[in-house]
Short mmCIF file of C-alpha atoms in Angstrom, two decimals:
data_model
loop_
_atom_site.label_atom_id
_atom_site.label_comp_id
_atom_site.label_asym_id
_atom_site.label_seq_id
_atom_site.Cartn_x
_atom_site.Cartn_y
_atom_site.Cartn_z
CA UNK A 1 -168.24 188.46 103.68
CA UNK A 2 -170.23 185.77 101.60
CA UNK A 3 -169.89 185.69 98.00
CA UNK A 4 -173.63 186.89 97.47
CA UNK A 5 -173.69 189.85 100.04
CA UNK A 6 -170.13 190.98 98.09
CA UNK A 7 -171.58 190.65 95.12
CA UNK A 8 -174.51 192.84 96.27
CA UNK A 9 -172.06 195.29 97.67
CA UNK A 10 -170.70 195.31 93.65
CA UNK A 11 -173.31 195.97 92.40
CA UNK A 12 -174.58 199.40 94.36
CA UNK A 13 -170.69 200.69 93.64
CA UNK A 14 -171.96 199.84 90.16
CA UNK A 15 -175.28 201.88 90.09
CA UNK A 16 -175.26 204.16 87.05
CA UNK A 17 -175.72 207.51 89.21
CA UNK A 18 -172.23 205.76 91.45
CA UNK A 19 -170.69 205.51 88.05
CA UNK A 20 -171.42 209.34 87.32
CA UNK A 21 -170.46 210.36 90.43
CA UNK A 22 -166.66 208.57 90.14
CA UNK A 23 -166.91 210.61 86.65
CA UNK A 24 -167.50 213.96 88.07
CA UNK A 25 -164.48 213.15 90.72
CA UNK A 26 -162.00 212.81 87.47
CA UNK A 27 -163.35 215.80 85.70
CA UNK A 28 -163.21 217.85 88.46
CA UNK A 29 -159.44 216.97 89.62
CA UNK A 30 -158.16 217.48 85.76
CA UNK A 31 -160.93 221.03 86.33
CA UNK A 32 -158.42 221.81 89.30
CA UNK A 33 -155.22 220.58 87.65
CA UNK A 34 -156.14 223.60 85.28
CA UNK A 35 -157.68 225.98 87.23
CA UNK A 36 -154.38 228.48 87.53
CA UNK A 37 -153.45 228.41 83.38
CA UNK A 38 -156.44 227.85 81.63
CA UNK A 39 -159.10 229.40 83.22
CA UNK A 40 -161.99 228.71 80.32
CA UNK A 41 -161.43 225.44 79.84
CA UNK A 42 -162.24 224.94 83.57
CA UNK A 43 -164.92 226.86 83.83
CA UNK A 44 -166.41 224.44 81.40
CA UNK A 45 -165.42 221.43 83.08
CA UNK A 46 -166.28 222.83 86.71
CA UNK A 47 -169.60 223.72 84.74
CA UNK A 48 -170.08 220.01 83.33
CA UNK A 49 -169.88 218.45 86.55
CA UNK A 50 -172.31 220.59 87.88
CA UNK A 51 -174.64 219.66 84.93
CA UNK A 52 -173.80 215.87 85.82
CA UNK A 53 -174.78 216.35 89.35
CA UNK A 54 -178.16 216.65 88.36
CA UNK A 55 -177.65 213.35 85.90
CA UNK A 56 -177.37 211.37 88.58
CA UNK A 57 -180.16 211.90 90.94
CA UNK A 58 -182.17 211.37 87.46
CA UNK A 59 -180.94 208.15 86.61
CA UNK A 60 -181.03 207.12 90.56
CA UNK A 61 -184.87 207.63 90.45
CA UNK A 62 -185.58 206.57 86.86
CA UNK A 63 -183.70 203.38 87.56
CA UNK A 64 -184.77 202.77 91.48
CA UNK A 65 -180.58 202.68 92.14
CA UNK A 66 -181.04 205.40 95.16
CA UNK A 67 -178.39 204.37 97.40
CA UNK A 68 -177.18 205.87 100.97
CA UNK A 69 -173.21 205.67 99.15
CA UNK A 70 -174.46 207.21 96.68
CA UNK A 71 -176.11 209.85 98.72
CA UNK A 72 -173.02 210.25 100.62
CA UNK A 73 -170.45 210.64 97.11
CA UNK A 74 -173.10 213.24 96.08
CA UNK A 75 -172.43 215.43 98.70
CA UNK A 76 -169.39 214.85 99.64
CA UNK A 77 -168.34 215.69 96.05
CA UNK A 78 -170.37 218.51 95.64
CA UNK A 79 -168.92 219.78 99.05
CA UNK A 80 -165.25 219.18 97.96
CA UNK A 81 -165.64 220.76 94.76
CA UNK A 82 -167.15 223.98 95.67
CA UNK A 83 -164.53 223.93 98.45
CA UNK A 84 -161.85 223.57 96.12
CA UNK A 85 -163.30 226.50 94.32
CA UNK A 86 -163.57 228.49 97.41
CA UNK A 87 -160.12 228.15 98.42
CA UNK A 88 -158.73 229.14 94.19
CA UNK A 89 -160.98 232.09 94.60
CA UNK A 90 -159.01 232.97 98.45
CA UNK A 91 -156.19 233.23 96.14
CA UNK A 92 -157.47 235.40 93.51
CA UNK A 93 -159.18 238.04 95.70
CA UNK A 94 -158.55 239.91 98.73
CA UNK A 95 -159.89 239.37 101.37
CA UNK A 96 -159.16 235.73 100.58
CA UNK A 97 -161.00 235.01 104.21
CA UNK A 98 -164.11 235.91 102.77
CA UNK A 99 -164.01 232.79 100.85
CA UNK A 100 -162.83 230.66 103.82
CA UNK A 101 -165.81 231.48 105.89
CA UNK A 102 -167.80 230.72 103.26
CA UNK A 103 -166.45 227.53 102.77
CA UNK A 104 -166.40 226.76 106.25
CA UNK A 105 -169.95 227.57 106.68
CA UNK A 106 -171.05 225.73 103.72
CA UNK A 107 -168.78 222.37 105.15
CA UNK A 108 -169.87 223.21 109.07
CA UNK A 109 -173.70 223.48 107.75
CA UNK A 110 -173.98 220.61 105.75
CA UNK A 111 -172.24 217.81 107.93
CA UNK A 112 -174.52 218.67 111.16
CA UNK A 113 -176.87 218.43 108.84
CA UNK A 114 -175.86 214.86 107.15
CA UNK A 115 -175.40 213.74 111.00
CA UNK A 116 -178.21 215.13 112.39
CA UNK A 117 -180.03 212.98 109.57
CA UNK A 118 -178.82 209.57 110.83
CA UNK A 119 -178.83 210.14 114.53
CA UNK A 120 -182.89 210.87 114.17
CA UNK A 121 -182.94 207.51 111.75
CA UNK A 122 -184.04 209.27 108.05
CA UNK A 123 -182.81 208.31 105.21
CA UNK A 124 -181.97 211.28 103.49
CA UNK A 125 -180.82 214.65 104.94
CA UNK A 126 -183.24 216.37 102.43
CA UNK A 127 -186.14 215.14 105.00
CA UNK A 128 -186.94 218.26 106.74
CA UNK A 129 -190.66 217.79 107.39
CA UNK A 130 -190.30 217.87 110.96
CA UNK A 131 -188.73 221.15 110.97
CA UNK A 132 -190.49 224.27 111.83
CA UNK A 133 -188.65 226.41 109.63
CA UNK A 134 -190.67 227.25 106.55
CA UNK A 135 -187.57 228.46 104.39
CA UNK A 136 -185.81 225.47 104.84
CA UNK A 137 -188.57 223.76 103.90
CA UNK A 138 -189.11 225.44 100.43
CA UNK A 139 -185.71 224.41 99.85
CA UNK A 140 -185.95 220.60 100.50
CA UNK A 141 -189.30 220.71 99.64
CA UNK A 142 -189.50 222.38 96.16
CA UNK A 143 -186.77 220.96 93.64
CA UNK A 144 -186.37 224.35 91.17
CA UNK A 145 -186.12 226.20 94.25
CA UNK A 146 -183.23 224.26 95.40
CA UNK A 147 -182.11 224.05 91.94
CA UNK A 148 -181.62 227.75 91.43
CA UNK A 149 -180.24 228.49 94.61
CA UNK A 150 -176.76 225.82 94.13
CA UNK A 151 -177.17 227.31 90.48
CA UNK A 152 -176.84 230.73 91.16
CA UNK A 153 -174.05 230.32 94.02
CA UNK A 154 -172.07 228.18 91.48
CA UNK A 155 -172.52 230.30 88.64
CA UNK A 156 -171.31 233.56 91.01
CA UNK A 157 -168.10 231.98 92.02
CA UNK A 158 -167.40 230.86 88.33
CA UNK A 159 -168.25 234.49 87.13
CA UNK A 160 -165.71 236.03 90.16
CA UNK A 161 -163.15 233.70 89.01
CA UNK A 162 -163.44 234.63 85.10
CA UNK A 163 -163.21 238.40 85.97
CA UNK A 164 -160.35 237.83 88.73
CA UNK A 165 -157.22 239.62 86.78
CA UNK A 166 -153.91 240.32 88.43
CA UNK A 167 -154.58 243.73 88.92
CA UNK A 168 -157.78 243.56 90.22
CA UNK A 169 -158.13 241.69 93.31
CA UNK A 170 -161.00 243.32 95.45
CA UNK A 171 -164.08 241.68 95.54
CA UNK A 172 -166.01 244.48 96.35
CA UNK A 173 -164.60 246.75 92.83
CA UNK A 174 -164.92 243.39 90.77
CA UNK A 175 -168.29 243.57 91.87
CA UNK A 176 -168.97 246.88 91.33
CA UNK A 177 -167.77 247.34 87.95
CA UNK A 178 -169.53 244.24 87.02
CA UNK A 179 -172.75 245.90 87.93
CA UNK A 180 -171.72 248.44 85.76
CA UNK A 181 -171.28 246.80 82.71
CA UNK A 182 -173.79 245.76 79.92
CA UNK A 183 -177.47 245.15 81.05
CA UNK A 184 -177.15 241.58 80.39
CA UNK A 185 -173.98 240.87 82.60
CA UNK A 186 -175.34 243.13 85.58
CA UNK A 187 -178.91 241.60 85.18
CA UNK A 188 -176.94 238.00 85.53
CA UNK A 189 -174.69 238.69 88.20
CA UNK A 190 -177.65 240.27 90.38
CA UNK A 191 -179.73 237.17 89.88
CA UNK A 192 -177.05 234.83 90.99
CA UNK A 193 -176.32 237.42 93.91
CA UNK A 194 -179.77 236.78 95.02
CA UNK A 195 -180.05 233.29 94.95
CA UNK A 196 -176.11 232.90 96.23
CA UNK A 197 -177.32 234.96 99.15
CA UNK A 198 -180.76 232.92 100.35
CA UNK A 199 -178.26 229.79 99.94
CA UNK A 200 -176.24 231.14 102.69
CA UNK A 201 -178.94 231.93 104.53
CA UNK A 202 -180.67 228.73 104.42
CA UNK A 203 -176.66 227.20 105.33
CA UNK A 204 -177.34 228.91 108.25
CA UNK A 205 -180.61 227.83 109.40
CA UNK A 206 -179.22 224.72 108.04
CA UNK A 207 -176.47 224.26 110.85
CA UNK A 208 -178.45 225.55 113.80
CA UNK A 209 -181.56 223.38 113.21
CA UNK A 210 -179.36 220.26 112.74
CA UNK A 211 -177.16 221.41 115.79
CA UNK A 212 -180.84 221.62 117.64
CA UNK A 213 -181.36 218.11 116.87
CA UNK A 214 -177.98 216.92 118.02
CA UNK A 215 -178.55 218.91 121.20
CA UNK A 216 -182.22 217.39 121.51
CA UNK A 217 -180.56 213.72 120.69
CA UNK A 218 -178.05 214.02 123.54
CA UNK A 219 -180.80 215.22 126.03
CA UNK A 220 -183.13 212.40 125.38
CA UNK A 221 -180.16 209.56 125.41
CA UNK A 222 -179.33 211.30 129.04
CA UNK A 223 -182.61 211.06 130.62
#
């Protein structure tokens, strides 16, 4: 590689929003280091990494550093981490496969998607404008929608993992007696519930649309 095309390779590995996104990777392996004894203290790192995720993409616009690495360390963080927190959460509650379809449908959903995008040539898997579905749509389409939906699914699994105990394992009776507590707590968790639930839904419509456009891709190369 010459000297200037390796020094222009430096330089995107460099890009603030690169930087923050090697940052969130070390908070969130000391997060998971600490995830078994001290439960708090992770829920406030998980919670800062989450808040950083949004730092980047910021930065990446304000200083025209959007990057397809970059792109691709966004997700691919933001997919291992809520894995990671999928699979802790297997291990708190019963049924722990509960969890482990979720996180296989969140993985599954998102890489068709991610390949779908370069096989039809975009640049960015949040270009949906040629799709016909109007809820996947919104999502791309309207930032604070998007925004509360990863919100509200992240903030539910932190909130299950504070309240997991040893003697109380059952998702469905943590649930229910969460409901049941003070106004505020109830009113939280049924928020989150909501948008945890269209975020699975759109994961979903997510993985067959992209799957349509593999399936379309492979027709059109055979013809």
């Amino acid at each position: 590689m010459a000297p200037q095309s390796t020094q222009r390779a430096l330089s995107v590995y460099l890009y603030i929003p690169n930087i923050i996104g090697y940052f969130r990777i070390i908070i969130n392996c000391v997060a998971f280091a600490l995830c078994y004894s001290h439960k708090t203290l992770f829920a406030i790192l998980y919670f800062f990494s989450f808040f950083c995720d949004g730092l980047d993409g910021w930065f990446a616009r304000k200083f025209n550093q959007v990057s397809t690495f970059g792109a691709v360390l966004d997700m691919v963080t933001d997919r291992v981490s809520t894995a990671c927190l999928l699979a802790v959460l297997s291990q708190l509650y019963r049924p722990g496969l509960i969890f482990l379809l979720l996180l296989g449908l969140d993985i599954t959903s998102h890489w068709f998607q991610m390949y779908s995008t370069f096989l039809s040539g975009k640049t960015s898997h949040k270009d949906v404008k040629d799709k016909n579905n109007w809820l996947l749509k919104a999502y791309y389409g309207h930032r604070p929608f998007m925004a509360f939906c990863c919100v509200a699914s992240e903030v539910l699994y932190i909130i299950l993992y504070l309240l997991a105990d040893e003697q109380t394992t059952s998702v469905l009776d943590v649930c229910l007696s969460t409901i049941k507590e003070t106004p505020l707590l109830s009113l939280s968790f049924f928020v989150t519930l909501i948008g945890w639930a269209v975020k699975q839904v759109i994961n979903v419509i997510q993985m067959k649309t992209a799957a349509d456009s593999c399936v379309f891709y492979d027709t059109k190369r055979s013809k």
